[in-house]
Short mmCIF file of C-alpha atoms in Angstrom, two decimals:
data_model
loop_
_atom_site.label_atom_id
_atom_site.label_comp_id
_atom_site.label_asym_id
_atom_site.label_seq_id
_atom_site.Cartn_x
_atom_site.Cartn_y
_atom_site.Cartn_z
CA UNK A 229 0.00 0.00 0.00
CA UNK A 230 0.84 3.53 -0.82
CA UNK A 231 0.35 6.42 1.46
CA UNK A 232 0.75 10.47 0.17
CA UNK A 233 0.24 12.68 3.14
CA UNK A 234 0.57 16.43 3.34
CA UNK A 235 1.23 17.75 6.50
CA UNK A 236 3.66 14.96 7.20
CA UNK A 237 6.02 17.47 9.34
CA UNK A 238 3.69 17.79 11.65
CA UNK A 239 2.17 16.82 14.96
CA UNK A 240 -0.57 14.48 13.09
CA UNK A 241 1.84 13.96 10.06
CA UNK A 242 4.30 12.10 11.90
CA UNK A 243 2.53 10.17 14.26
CA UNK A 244 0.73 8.59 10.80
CA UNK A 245 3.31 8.31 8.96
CA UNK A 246 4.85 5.90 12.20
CA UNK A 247 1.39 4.21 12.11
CA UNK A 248 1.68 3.72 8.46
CA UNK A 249 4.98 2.42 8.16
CA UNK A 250 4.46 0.20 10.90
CA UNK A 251 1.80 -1.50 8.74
CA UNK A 252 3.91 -1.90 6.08
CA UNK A 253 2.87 1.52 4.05
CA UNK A 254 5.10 2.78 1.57
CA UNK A 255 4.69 6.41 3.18
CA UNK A 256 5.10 9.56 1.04
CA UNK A 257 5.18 13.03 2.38
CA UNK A 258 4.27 16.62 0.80
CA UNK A 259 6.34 19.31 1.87
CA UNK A 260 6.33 22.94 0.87
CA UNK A 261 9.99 24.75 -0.36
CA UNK A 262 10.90 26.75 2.37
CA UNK A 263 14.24 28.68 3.15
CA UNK A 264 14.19 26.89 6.30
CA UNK A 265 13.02 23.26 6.84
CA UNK A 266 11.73 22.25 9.83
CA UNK A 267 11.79 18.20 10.05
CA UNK A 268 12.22 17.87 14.04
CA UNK A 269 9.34 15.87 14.08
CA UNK A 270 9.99 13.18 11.54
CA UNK A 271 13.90 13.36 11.54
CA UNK A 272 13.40 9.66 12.93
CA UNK A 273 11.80 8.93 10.16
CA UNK A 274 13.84 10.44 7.29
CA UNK A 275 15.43 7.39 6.14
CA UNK A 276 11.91 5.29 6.26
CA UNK A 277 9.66 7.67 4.01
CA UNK A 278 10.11 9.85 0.51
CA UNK A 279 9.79 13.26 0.68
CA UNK A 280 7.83 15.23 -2.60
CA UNK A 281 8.04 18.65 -2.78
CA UNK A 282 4.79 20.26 -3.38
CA UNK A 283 2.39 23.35 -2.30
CA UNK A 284 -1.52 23.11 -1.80
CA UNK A 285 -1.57 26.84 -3.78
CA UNK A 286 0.24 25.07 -6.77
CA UNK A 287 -2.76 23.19 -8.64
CA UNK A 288 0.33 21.47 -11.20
CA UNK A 289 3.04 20.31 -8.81
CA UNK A 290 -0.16 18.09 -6.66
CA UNK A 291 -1.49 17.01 -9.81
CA UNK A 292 2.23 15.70 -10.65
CA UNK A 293 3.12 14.32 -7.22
CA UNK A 294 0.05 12.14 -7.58
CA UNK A 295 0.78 11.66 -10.90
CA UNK A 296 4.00 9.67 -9.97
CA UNK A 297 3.46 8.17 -6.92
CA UNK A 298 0.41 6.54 -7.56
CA UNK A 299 -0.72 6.50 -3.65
CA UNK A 300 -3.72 4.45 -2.72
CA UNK A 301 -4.58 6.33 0.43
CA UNK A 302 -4.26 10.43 0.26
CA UNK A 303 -4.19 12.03 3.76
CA UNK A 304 -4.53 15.72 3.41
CA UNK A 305 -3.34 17.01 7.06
CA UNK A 306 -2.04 20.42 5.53
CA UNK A 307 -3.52 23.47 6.62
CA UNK A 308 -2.97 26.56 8.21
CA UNK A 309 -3.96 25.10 11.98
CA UNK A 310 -2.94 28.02 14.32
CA UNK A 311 -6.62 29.26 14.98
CA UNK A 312 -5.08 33.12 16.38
CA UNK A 313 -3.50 33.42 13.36
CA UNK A 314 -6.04 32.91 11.12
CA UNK A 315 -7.77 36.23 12.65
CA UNK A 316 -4.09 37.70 11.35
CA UNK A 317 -3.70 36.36 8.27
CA UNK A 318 -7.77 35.65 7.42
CA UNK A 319 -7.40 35.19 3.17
CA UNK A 320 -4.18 32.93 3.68
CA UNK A 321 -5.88 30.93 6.07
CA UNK A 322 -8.41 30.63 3.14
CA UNK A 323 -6.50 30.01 0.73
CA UNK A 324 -4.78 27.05 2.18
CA UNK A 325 -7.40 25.25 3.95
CA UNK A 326 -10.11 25.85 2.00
CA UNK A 327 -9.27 25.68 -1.46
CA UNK A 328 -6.24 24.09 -1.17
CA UNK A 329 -8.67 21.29 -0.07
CA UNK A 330 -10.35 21.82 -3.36
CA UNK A 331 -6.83 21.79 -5.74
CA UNK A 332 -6.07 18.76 -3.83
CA UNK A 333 -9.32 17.14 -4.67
CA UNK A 334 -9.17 18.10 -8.28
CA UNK A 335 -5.57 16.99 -8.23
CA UNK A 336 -7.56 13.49 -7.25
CA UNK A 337 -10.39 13.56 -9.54
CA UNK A 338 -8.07 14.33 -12.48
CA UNK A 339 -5.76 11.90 -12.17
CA UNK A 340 -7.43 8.54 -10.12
CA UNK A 341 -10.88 9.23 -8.98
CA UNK A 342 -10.34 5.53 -6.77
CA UNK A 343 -7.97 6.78 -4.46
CA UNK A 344 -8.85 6.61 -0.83
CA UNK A 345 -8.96 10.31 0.53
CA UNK A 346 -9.21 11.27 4.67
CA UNK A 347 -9.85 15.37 4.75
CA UNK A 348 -8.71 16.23 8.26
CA UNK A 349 -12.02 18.57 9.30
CA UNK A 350 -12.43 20.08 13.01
CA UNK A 351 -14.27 20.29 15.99
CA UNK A 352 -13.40 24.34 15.27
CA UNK A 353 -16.48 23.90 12.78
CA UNK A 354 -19.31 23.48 15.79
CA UNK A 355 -17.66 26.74 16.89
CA UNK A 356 -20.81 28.37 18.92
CA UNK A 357 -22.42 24.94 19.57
CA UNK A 358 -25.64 24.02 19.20
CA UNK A 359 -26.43 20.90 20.88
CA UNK A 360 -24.07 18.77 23.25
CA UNK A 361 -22.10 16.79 22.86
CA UNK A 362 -21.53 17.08 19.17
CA UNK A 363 -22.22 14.48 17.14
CA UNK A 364 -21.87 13.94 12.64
CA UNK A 365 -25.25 15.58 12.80
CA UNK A 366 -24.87 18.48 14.83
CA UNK A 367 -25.22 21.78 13.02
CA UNK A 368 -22.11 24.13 12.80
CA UNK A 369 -21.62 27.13 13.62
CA UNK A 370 -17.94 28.24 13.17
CA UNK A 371 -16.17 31.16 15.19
CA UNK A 372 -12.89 31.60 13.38
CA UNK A 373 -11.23 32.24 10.09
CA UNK A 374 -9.81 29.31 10.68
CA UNK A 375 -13.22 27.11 11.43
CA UNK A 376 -14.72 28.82 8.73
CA UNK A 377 -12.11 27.30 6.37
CA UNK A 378 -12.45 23.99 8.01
CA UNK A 379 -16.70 24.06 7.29
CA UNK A 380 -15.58 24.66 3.76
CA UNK A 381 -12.73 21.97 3.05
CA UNK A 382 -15.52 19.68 4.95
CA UNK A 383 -18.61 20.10 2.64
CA UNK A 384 -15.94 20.10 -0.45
CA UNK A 385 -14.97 16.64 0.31
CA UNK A 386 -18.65 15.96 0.57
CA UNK A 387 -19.31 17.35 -2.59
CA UNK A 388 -16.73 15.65 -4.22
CA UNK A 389 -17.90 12.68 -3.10
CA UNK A 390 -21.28 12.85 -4.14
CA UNK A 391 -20.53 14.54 -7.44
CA UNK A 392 -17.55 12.09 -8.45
CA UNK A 393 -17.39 9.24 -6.21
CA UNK A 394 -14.42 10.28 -5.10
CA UNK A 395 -14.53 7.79 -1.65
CA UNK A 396 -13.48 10.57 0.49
CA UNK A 397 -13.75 10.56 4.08
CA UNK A 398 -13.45 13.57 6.92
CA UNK A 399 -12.41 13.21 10.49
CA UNK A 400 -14.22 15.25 12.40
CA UNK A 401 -10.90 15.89 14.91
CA UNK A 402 -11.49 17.18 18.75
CA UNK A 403 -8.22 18.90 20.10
CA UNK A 404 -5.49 16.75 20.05
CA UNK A 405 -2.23 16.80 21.73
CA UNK A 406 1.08 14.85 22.24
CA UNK A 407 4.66 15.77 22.67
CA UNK A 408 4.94 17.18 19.28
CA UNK A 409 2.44 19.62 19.40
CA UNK A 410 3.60 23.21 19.36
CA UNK A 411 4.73 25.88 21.38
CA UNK A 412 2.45 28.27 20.09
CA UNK A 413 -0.80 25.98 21.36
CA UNK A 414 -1.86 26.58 24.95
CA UNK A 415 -1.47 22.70 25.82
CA UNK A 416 1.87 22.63 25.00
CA UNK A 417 2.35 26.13 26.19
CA UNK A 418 1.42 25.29 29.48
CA UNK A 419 3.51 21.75 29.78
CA UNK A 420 6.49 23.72 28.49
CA UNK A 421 5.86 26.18 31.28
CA UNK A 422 5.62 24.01 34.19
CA UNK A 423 8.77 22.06 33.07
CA UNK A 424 10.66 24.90 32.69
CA UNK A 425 9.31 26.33 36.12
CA UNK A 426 10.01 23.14 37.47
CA UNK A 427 13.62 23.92 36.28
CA UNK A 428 14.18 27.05 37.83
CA UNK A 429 14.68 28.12 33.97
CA UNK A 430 11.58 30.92 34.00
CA UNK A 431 9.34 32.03 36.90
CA UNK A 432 5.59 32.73 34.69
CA UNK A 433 3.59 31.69 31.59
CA UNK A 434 0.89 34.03 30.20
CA UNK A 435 -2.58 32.77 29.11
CA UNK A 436 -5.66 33.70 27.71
CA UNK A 437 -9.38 32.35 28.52
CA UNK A 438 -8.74 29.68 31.66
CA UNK A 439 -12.82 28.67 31.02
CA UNK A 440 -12.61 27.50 27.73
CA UNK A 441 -13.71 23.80 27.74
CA UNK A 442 -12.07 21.66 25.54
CA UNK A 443 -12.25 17.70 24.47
CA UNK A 444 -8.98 16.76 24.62
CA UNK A 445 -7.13 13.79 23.25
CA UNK A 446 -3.47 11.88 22.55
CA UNK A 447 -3.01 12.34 18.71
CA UNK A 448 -1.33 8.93 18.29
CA UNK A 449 -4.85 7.96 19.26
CA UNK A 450 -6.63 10.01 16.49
CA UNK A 451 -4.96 8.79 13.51
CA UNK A 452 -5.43 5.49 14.10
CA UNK A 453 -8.76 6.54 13.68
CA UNK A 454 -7.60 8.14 10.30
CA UNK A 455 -6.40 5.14 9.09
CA UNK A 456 -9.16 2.91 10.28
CA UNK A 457 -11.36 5.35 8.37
CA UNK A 458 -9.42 4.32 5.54
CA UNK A 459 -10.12 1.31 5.45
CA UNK A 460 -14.16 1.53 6.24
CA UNK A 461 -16.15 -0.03 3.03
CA UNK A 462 -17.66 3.03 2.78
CA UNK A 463 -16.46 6.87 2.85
CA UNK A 464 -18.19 8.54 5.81
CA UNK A 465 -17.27 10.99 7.97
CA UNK A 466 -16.66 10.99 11.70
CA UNK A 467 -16.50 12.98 14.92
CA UNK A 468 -13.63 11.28 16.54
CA UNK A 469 -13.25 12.92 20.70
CA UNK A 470 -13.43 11.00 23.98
CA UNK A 471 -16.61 12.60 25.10
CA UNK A 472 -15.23 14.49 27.96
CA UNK A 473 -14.39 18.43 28.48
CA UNK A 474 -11.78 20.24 30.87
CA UNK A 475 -11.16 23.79 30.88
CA UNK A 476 -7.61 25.30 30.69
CA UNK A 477 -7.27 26.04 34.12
CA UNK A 478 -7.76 21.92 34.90
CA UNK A 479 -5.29 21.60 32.18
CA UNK A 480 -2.77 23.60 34.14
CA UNK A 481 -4.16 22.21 37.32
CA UNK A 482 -3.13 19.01 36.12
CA UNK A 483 0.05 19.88 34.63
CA UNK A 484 1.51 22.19 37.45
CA UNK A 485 0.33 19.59 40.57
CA UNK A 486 2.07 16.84 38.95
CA UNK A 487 5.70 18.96 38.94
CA UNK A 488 4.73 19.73 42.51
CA UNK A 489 3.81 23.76 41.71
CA UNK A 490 1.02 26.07 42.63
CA UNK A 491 0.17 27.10 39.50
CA UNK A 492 -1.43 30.21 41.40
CA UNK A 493 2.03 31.68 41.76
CA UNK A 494 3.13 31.09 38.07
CA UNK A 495 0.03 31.22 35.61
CA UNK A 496 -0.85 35.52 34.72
CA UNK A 497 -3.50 36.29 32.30
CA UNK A 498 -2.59 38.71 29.15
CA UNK A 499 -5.79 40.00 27.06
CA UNK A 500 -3.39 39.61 24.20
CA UNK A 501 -3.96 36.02 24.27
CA UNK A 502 -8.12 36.43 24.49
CA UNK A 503 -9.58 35.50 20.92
CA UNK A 504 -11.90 38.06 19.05
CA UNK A 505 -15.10 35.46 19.25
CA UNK A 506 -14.36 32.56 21.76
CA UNK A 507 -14.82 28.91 21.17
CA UNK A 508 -16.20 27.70 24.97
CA UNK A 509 -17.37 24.39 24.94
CA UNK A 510 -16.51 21.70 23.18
CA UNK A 511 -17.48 17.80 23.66
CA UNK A 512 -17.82 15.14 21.06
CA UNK A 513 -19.29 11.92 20.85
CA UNK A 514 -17.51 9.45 19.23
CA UNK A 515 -20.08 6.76 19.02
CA UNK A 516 -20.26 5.83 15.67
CA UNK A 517 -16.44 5.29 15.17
CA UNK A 518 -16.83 3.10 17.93
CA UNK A 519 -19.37 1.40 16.61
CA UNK A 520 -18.42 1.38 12.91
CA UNK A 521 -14.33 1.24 13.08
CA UNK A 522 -14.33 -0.62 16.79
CA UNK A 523 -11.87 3.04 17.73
CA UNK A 524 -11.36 4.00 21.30
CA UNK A 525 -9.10 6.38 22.82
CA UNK A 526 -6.70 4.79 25.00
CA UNK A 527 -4.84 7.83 26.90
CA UNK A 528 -6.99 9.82 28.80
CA UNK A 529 -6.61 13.11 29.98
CA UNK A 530 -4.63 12.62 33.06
CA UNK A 531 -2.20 10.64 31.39
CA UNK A 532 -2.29 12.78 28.17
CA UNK A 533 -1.08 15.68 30.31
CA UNK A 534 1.25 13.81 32.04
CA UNK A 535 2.99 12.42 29.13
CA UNK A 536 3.56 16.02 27.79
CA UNK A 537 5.35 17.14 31.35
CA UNK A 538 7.62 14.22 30.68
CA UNK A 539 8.64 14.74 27.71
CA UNK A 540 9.39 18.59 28.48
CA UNK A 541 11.40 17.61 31.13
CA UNK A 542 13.04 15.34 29.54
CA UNK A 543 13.89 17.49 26.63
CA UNK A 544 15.11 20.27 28.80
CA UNK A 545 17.40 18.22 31.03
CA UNK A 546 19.24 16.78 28.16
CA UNK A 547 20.15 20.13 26.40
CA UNK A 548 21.73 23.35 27.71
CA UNK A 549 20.19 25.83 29.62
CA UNK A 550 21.81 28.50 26.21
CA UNK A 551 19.45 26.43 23.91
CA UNK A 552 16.05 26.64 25.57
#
């Protein structure tokens, strides 16, 4: 089997692309020319997978990539996933993961209308919800650039489906986290704080809203949901979450009581990190990938926080205090 992802640098990109190979997946990554690379999270990997230069804005060079490697799964992970900046840089935001959705799926329908396509939607797209939890049916009601974008690469991949038979499938994705996640995303913003508290290496962190509510899983658990959608007999979509919420503050809670901190004395809140329309509760229900793809999470939250403390800790007391 032959995998094509785009996105493959990051957090989701690599975990799949592990998952992938170690099911025997000829794995094939999409990455954009840049002046500098960044390919911390798959370095691991380099030797394992082939690297294609391409660019979701470049309708040709996906159309040739596909062209040549002949992938029976496409996983398009790309996008422009930093929801504050999409309030910066709203028509690049659009441009990327909306129609770049689109220029991928043409790229698709053009040259092998069979191949297997996962469109990596969001729980962003519920936005202002309107029932809860959220289920496939739940109406959306986006509160970002950024969700917006998502709604619209989502009903593409529907269309495209339904138009050309195009077996196309979106994961519906509540937040994810791991390790690898940035340092730009509050999770990781707040592990990365507490280890390097912990450390004696800074003394604060500065967050936004500490009541947003957010579902929050491990993402080596989501995209074996990914690939299990894959291989579903038929292309559907699917809210994949573990059906619980915790605000921010529990998150930091969490994280700060397990190094042994009162996060009291360390967390301050900057306005600068306060969104222009607020996302505040989020909960999915992932009963019909349990039902119809037998998927689970298996890291809860406790343990999802925990393993991100770890790792920050780890990764600070094997490097230089110069280099942090």
């Amino acid at each position: 089997m032959k995998a094509l992802i785009s996105g493959i640098t990051g957090q989701d990109g690599s975990y799949l692309a592990e998952l992938l190979l170690s099911k025997g997946y000829e794995v094939n990554g999409i990455v954009r020319r840049a002046s500098t690379e960044n390919f911390e999270r798959i370095n691991h990997l380099r030797d394992k997978i082939v690297l294609k230069q391409a660019d979701l804005l470049d309708q040709l060079s996906l159309i040739n990539v596909i062209s040549e490697i002949k992938p029976d799964e496409i996983y398009n992970l790309a996008a422009m996933s930093f929801v504050p900046t999409s309030w910066l840089q709203p028509v690049l935001t659009g441009e990327f993961t909306a129609l770049g959705v689109t220029k991928m799926l043409e790229a698709v329908r053009l040259v092998d209308k069979s191949i297997r396509y996962y469109q990596a939607s969001s729980s962003e797209m519920f936005g202002k919800v309107r029932e809860t939890p959220q289920t496939e049916d739940t109406p959306f009601y986006p509160r970002s650039p950024y969700g917006v974008a998502k709604l619209y690469g989502h009903w593409i991949t529907i269309n495209y489906r339904e138009s050309y038979g195009i077996p196309g499938s979106s994961g519906i994705l509540f937040n994810h986290e791991s390790p690898r996640r940035g340092l730009e995303f509050v999770t990781r913003k707040i592990t990365d704080g507490a280890a390097r508290i912990k450390m004696g290496l800074t003394d604060a962190i500065y967050l936004g809203n500490m009541d947003a509510s957010r579902d929050w899983g491990f993402a080596g658990d989501y995209v074996r949901a990914m690939w299990l959608m894959m291989q579903n007999d038929t292309p559907e979509d699917f809210v994949i979450a573990t059906n619980e919420t915790h605000t921010v503050r529990e998150f930091v809670e969490e994280a700060f009581a397990y190094c042994d901190l009162d996060w009291k004395e360390h967390v301050k809140i900057d306005p600068r990190f306060m969104r222009p329309a607020e996302v505040d509760y989020l909960r999915g229900n992932p009963a019909k990938a349990k039902k119809l793809l037998d998927w689970e999470p298996e890291v809860n939250f406790k343990g999802l926080v925990r393993m991100m403390v770890d790792a920050d800790l780890e990764r600070m007391k094997n490097r230089n205090t110069s280099d942090l």
